[in-house]
Coordinates of C-alpha atoms in Angstrom, one line a residue:
Chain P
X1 CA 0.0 0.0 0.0
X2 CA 0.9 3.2 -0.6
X3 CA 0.5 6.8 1.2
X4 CA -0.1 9.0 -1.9
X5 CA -3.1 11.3 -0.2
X6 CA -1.5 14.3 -2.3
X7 CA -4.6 16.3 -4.0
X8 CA -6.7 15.4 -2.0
X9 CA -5.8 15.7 1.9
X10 CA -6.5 13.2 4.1
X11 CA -6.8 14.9 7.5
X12 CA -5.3 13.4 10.6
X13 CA -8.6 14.0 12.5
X14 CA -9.8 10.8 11.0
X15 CA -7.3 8.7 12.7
X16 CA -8.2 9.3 15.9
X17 CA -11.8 9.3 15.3
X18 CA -12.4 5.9 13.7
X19 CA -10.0 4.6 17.1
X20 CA -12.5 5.9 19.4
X21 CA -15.2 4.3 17.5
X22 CA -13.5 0.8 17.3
X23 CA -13.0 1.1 20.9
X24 CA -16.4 1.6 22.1
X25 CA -17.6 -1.5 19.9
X26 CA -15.1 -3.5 21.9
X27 CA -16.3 -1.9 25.4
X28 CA -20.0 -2.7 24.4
X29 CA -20.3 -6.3 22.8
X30 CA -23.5 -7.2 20.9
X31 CA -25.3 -9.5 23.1
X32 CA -27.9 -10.4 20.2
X33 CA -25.2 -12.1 18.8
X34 CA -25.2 -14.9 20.8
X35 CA -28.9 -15.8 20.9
X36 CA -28.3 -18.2 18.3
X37 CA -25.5 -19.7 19.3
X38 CA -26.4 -20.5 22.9
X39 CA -30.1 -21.3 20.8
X40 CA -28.3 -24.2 19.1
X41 CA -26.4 -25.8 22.6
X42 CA -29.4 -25.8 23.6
X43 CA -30.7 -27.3 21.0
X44 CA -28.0 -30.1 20.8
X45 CA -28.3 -31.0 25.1
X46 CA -32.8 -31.0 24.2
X47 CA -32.1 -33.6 21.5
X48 CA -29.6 -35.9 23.4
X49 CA -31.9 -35.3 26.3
X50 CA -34.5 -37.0 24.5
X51 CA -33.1 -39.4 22.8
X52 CA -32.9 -38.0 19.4
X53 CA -29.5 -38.0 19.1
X54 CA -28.2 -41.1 21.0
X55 CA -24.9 -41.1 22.5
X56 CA -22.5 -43.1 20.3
X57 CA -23.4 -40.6 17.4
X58 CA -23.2 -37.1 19.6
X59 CA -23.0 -36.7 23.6
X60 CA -24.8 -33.9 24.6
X61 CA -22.6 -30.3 25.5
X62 CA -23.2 -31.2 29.4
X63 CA -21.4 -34.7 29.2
X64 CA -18.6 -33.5 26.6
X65 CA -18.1 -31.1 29.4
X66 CA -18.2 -33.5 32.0
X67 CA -15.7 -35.6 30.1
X68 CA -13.3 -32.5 29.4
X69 CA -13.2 -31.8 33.6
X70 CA -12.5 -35.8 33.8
X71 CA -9.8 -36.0 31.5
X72 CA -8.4 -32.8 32.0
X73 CA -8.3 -34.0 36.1
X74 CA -6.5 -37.3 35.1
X75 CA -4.0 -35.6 33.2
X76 CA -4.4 -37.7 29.8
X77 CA -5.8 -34.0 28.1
X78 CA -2.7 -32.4 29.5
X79 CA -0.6 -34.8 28.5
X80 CA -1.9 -34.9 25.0
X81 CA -2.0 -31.0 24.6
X82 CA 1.7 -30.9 25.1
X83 CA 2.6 -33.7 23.0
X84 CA 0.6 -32.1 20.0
X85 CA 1.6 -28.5 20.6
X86 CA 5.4 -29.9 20.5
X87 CA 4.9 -31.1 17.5
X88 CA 3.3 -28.5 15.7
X89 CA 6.0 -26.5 17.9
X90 CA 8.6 -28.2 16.6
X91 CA 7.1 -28.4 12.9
X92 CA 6.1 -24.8 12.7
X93 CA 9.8 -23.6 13.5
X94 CA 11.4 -25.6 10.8
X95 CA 9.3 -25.1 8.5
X96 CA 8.9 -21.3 9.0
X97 CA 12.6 -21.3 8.9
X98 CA 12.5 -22.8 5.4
X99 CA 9.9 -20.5 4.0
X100 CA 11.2 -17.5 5.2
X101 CA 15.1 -18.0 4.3
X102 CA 13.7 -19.2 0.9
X103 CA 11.4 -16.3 0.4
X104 CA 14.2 -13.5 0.9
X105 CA 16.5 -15.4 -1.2
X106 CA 14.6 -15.7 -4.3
X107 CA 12.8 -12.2 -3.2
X108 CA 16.2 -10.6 -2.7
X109 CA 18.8 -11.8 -5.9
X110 CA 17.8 -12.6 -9.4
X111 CA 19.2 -15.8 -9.6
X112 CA 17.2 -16.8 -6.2
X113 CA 14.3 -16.0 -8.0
X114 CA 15.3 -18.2 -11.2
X115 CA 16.4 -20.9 -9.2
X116 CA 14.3 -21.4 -6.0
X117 CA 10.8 -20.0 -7.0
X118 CA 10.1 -22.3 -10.1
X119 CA 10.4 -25.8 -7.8
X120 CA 8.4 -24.3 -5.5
X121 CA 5.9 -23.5 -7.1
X122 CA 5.5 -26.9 -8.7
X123 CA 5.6 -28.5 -5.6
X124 CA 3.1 -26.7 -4.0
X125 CA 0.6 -27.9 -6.5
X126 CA 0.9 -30.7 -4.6
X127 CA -1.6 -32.0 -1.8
X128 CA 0.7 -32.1 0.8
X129 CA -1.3 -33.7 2.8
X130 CA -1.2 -36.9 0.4
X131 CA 2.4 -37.4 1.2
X132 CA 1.7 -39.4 4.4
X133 CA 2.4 -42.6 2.9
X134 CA 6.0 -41.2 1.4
X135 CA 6.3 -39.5 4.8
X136 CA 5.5 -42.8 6.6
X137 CA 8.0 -44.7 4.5
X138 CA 10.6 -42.2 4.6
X139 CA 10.5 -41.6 8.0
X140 CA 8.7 -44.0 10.2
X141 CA 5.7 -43.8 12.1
X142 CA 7.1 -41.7 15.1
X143 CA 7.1 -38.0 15.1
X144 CA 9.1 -37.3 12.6
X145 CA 6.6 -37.5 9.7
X146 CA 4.4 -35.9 12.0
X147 CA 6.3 -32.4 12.5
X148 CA 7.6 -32.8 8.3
X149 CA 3.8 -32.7 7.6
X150 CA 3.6 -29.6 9.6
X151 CA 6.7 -28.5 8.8
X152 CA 5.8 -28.8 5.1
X153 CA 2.7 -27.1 5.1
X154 CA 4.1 -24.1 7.2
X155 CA 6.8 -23.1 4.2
X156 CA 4.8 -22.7 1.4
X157 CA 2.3 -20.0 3.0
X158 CA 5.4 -18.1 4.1
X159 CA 7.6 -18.6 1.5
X160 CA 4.9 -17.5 -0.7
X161 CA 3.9 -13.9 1.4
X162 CA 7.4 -13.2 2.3
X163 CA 8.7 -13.6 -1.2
X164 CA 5.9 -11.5 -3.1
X165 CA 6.1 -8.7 -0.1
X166 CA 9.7 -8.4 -1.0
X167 CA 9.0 -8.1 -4.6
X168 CA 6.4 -5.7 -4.4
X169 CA 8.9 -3.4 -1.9
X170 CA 7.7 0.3 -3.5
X171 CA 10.7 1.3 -5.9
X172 CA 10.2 5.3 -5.1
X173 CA 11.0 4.1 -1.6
X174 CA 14.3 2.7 -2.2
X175 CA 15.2 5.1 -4.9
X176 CA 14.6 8.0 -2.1
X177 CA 16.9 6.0 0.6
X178 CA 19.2 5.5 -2.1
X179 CA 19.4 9.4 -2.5
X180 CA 19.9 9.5 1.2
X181 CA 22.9 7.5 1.1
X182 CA 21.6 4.5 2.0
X183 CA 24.1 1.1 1.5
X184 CA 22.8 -2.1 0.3
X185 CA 22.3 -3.4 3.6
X186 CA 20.6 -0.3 5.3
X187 CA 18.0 -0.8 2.3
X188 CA 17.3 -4.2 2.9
X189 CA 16.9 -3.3 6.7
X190 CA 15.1 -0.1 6.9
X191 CA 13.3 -0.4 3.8
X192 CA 12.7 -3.9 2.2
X193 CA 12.1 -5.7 5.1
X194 CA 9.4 -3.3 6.8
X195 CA 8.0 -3.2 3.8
X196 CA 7.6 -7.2 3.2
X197 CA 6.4 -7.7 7.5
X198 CA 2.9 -6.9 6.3
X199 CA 2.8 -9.5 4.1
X200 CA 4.6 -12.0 6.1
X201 CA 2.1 -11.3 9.1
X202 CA -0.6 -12.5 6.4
X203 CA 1.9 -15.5 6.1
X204 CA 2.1 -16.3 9.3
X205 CA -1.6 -16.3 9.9
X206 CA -2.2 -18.9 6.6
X207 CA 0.6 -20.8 8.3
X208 CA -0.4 -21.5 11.4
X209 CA -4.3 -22.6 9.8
X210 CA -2.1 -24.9 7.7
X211 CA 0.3 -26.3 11.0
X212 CA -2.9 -27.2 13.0
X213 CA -4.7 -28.9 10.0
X214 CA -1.5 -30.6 9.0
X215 CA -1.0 -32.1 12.3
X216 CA -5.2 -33.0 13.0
X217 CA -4.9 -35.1 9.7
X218 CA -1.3 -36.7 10.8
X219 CA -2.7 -37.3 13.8
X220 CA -5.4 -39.3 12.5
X221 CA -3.6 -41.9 10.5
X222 CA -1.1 -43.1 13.2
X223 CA -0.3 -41.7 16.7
X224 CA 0.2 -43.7 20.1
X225 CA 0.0 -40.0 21.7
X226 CA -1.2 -36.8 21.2
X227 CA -4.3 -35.4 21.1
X228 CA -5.3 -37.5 17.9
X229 CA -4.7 -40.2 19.5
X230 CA -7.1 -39.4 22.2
X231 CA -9.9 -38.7 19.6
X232 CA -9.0 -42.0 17.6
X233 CA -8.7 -44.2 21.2
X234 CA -12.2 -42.7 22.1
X235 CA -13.6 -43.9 18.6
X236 CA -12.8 -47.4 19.5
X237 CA -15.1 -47.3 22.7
X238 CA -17.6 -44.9 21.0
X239 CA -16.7 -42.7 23.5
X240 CA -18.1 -39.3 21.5
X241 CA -18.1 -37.2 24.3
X242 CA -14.2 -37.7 24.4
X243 CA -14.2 -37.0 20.5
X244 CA -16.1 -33.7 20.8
X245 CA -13.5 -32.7 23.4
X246 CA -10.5 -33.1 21.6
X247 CA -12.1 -31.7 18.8
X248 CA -12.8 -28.5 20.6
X249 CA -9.0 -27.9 22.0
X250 CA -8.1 -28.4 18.6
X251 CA -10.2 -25.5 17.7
X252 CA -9.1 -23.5 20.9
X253 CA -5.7 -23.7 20.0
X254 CA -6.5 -22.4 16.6
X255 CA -7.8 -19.5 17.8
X256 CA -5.3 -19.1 20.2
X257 CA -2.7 -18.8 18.2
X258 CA -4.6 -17.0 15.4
X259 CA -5.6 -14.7 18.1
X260 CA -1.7 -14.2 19.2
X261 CA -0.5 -13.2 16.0
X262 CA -3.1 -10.4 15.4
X263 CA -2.0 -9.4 19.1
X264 CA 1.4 -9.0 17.1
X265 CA 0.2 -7.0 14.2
X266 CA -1.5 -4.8 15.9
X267 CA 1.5 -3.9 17.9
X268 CA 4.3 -4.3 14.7
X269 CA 1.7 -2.3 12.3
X270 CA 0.4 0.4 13.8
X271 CA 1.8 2.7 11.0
X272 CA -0.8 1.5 9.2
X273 CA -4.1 2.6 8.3
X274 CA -6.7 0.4 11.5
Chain L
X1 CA 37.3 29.4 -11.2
X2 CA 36.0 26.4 -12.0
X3 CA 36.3 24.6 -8.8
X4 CA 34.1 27.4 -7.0
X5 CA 31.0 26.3 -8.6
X6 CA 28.1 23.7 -6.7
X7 CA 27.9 22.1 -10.5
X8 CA 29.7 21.1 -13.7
X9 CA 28.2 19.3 -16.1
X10 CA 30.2 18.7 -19.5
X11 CA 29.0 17.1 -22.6
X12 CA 26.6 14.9 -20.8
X13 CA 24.7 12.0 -22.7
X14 CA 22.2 9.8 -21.3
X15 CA 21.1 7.3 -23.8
X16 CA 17.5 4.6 -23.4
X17 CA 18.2 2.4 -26.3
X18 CA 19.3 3.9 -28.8
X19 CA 17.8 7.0 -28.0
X20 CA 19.7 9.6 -26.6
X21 CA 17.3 12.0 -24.1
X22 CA 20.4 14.2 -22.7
X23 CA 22.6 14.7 -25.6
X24 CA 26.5 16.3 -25.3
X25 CA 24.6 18.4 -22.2
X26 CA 26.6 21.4 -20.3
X27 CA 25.3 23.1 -17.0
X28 CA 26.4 25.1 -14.2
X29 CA 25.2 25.9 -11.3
X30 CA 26.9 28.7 -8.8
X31 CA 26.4 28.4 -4.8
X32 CA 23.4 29.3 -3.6
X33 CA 22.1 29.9 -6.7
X34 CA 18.4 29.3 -8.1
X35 CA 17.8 27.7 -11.4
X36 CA 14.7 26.6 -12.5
X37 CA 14.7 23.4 -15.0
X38 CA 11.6 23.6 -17.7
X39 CA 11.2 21.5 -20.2
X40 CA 8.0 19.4 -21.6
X41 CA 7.5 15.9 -20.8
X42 CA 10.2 13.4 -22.3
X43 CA 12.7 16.2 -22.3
X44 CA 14.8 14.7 -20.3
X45 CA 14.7 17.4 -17.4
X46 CA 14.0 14.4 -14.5
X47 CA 16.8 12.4 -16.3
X48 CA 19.2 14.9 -15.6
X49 CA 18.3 15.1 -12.0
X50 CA 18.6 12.0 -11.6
X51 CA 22.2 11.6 -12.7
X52 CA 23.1 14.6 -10.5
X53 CA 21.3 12.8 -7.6
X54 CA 23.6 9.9 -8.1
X55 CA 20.6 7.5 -9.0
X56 CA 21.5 7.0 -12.5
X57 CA 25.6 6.5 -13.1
X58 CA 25.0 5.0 -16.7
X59 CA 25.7 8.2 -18.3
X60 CA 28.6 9.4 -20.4
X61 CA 30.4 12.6 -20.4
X62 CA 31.7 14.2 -17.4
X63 CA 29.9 16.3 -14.0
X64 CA 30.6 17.3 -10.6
X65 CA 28.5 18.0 -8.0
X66 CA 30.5 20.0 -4.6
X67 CA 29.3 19.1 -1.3
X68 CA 26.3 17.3 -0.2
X69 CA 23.3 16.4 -2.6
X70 CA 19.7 16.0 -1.3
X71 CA 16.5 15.5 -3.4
X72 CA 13.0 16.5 -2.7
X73 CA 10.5 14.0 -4.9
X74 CA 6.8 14.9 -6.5
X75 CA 5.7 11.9 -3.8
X76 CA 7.2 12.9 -0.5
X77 CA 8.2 9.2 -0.3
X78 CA 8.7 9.2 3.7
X79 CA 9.0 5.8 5.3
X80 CA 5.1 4.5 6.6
X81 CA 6.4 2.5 9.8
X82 CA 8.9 5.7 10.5
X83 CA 7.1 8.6 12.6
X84 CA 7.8 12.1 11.2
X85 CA 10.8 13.0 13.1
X86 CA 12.7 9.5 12.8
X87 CA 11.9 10.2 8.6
X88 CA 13.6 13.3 8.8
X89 CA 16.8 12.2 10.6
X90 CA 16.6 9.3 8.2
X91 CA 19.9 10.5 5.7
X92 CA 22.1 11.5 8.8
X93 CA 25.0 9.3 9.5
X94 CA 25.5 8.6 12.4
X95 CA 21.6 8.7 13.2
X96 CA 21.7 11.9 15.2
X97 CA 18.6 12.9 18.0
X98 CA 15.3 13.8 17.9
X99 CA 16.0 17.6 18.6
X100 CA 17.4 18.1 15.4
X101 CA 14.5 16.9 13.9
X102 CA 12.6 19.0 15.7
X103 CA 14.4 21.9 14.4
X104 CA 13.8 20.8 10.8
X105 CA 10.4 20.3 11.5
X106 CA 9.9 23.8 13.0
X107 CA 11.3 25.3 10.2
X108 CA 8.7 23.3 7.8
X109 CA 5.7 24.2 10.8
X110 CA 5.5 20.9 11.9
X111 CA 7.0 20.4 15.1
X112 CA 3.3 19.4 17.1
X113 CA 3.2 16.2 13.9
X114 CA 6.9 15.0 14.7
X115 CA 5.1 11.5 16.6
X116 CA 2.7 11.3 14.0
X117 CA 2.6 8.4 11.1
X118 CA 3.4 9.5 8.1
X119 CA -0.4 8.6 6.9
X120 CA -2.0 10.9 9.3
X121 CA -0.6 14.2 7.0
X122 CA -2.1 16.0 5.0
X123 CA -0.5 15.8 1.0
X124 CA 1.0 19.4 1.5
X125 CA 2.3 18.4 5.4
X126 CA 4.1 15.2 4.0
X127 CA 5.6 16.9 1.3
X128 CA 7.0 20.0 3.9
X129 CA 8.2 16.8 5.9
X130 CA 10.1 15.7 2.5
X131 CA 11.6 19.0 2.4
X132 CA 12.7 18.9 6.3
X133 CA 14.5 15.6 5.7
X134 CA 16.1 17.3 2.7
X135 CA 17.1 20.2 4.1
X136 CA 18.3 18.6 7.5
X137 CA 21.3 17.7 5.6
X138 CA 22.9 21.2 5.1
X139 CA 23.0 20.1 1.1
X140 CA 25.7 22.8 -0.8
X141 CA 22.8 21.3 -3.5
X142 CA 19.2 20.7 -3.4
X143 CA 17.5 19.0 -6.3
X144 CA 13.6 19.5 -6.6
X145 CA 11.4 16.8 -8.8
X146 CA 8.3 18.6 -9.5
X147 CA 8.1 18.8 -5.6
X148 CA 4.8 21.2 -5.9
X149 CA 3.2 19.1 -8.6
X150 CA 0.8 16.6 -6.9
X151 CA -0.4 19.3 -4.8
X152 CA -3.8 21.4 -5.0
X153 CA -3.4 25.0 -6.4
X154 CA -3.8 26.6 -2.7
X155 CA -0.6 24.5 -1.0
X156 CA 1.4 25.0 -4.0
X157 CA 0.8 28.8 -3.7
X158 CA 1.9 28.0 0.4
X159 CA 4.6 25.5 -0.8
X160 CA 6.4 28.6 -3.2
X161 CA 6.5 30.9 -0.1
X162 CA 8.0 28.2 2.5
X163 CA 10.8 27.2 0.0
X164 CA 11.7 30.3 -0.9
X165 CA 12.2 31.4 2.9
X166 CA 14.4 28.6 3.5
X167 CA 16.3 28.7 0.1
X168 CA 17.2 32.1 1.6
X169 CA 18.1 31.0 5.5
X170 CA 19.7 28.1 3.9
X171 CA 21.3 28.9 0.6
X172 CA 21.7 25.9 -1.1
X173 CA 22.1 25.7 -4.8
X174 CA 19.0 24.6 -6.3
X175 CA 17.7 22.7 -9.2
X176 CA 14.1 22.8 -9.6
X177 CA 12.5 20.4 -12.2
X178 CA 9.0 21.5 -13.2
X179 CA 7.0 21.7 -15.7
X180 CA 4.6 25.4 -14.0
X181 CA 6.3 28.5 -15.9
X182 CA 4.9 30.9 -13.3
X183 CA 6.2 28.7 -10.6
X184 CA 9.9 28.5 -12.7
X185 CA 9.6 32.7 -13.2
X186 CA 8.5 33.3 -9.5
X187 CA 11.2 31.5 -7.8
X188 CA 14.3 31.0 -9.9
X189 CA 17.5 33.7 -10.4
X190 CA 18.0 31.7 -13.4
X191 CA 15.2 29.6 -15.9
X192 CA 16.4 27.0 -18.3
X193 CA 14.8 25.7 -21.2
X194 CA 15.6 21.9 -21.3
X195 CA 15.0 20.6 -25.3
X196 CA 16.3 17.7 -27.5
X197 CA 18.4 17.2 -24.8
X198 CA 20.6 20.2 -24.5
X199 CA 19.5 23.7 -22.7
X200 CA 17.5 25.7 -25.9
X201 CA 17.4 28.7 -23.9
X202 CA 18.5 30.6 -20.8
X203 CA 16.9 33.5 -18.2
X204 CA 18.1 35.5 -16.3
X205 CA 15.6 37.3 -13.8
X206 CA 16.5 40.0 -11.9
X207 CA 13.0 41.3 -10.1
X208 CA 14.0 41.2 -6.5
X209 CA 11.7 38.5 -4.6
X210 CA 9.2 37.8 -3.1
X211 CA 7.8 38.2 -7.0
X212 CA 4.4 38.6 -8.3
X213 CA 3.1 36.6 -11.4
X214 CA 3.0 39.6 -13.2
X215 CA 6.5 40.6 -12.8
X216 CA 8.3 38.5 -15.7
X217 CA 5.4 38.8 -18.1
X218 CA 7.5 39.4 -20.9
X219 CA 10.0 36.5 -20.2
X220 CA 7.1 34.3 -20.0
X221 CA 5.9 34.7 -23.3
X222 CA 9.3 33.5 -24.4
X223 CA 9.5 30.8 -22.2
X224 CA 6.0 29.2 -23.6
X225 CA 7.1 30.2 -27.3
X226 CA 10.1 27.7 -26.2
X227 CA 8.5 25.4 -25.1
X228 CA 5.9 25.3 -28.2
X229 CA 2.7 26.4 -26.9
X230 CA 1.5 29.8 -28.4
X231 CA -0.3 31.2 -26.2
X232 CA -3.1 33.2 -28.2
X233 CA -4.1 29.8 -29.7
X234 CA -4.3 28.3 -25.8
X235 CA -6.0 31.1 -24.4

């Protein structure tokens, strides 16, 4: 984006103004906006109540709730967390690391560009997520294949944002820092990257969708621990209540850490327009 | 007597292809002094700024430029995730404090926006910012790109005033590119015609400033004849 508001001025007393408004939205929350929502829990707990929906299909909210206190007493839901969040942990890191060293090199030098994009983009064509079987033969049915499945679906995201931020760095920009006296390096930290964190934020965001679906479906196909494990263990005894559980930390910790990186671009892009 | 002027261009050629848009080019430009670059588009006139700005080093033939250089752009082209005052400090080696950016910012009126983002000004303010962070540099030369020409008729009219007071607190040699005749006749000691690549024609102007539109009347009528518009047929 650009900040060309010459002609026509943009005055500053619009900042401020559309802050205040954003704030009292936040201070005052729409409570209409849950009817529905609390309508359809209730809903769910009438028809399990009654017997419409019997308990090896769908356990009502109450006894998924039960169950979470149960297994988050015993320890097994702890236990399971940490396993899974070290692997999409672990996963996340490497493969962020890949994505984001690939994307300056081929966003940064021409022959980066010529030599990393065009594998890149053929591979990720690919459903990752149908390399299992590869994975499983290549690397066994521990964790590695596990955290490569996350680790995989983590790079492309970022390599992708992180590359095309760079590219798209506004030329005027540099050519103005150039003028200043600005070295090669200063550029690239002053100017290119800044300019690319936007972008990368974006790519962060995708990426971290992708780790958590990565590791749900890795999970599923083989796992003597971790949260798919608990949801797969609970299948065998029809024990839905257990399912719904670990299906809801899974979405929790979506959130969670969808929720922490917009923390962090609020705080690393408040130059920008709210 | 050469060595005492701010720039010396000699025989300069800047070609695209195999067209040449400065061809066998000469210029000088005294201290302190105010030349005003016309030309119509493609003439070559932001070319040459560029190559004097260091941007553009493809060039043959031969200049010099004494002492510091510092361009002001038509886009003010500050940094979005720099507030004001870290913007104007930006070309200072080693990054000096925030009270000499608040100097350069009180010169431009703008010392209450120094914490603001750069997207909170006005097109007029950001473009006064540009000219703090160009002027913060004590430049021996100051190279203007059409600096007034994104700007609505009233700020310009502002925009002549301000840089003409510090042109004369500061006295820098200055190029201004533009393509506004009355702006080139109000502010300049010295107008140049840029065509085909060389300077067609050259102005002195002596009325003492701060000038009126109406006080180089004549010399405008040259000037447009120059640059090919006739002015009964226009009016």
């Amino acid at each position: 984006m650009s900040i060309s508001t010459l002609g026509a001025p943009a005055r500053a007393e619009s900042a401020p103004e559309s802050l205040s408004v954003k704030k009292s939205r936040r201070r005052l929350p729409d409570l209409r906006r849950w009817i529905s929502p609390l309508a359809i829990v209730a809903l769910w707990q009438i028809a399990c109540e009654t017997g419409v929906l019997p308990p090896d299909k769908l356990s009502s909210p109450w006894t998924v709730l039960q169950a979470g206190i149960e297994l988050a007493g015993t320890g097994e839901l702890g236990d399971a967390f940490v396993v899974s969040t070290t692997r999409v942990g672990i996963g996340f890191g490497i493969g962020a690391l890949i994505g984001i060293v690939l994307g300056i090199v081929a966003g940064l030098s021409r022959w980066g560009n010529y030599l990393v994009d065009p594998p890149v983009q053929m591979l990720r064509t690919l459903p990752f997520l149908g390399l299992i079987p590869l994975f499983i033969l290549w690397f066994g049915i521990g964790e590695e294949p596990k955290i490569a499945l996350v680790a995989l679906g983590v790079a492309f995201p970022l390599y992708l944002n992180v590359h095309s931020g760079i590219r798209n760095v506004d030329d005027h920009l540099v050519e103005a820092t150039t003028a200043l006296g600005f070295t090669r390096t200063e550029r690239l930290v002053h100017v290119v990257l800044p300019a690319a964190l936007p972008n990368t934020l974006v790519g962060l965001r995708q990426s971290l969708g992708v780790a958590w679906l990565s590791l749900i479906v890795g999970e599923q196909v083989n796992a003597s621990s971790g949260l798919g494990y608990l949801i797969n263990n609970a299948r065998e005894f029809l024990r839905t209540d257990v399912i719904v559980v670990g299906l809801v930390v899974y979405a929790a910790l979506g959130l969670v850490t969808d929720a922490i990186v917009r923390l962090v671009e609020r705080r690393a892009l408040r130059w920008r327009a709210a | 007597m050469a060595s005492s002027l701010t720039v010396e261009v000699r025989g300069l050629t800047k070609e695209f292809g195999d067209r040449a848009v400065l061809r066998e080019l000469d210029l000088d430009i005294a201290p302190g002094e105010f030349v005003a670059l016309l030309g119509r588009s493609g003439s070559g006139k932001s070319t040459l700024l560029k190559v004097l700005a260091g941007l553009d080093t493809a060039v043959t033939g031969e200049f010099t430029v004494d002492g510091q250089v510092s361009v002001a752009f038509q886009q003010p082209r500050l940094l979005p995730w720099r507030r004001v005052w870290r913007n104007v400090v930006l070309g200072l080696h080693p990054v000096v404090g925030r009270d000499v950016a608040l100097k350069a910012l009180d010169e431009v009126r703008l010392a209450d926006h120094a914490d603001a983002w750069p997207r909170t000004l006005s097109g007029g303010e950001a473009q006064r910012v540009s000219l703090a962070r160009a002027l913060v540099r004590e430049p021996e030369l100051l190279l203007l790109d059409e600096p007034f020409g994104a700007l609505d008729a009233l700020t310009r009219m502002a925009m002549h005033r301000l840089v003409e007071t510090l042109w004369q607190q500061h006295k820098p040699a200055v190029l201004l590119v533009t393509h506004d005749v009355d702006e080139a006749l109000l502010l300049a000691d010295r107008v140049l015609v840029l065509d085909e690549g060389r300077i067609a024609s050259e102005y002195i102007l002596g009325h003492p400033r701060p000038r009126e539109l109406s006080d180089h009347i004549d010399v405008r009528a040259q000037v447009l004849r120059d640059l090919g518009v006739n002015e009964r047929a226009t009016a």
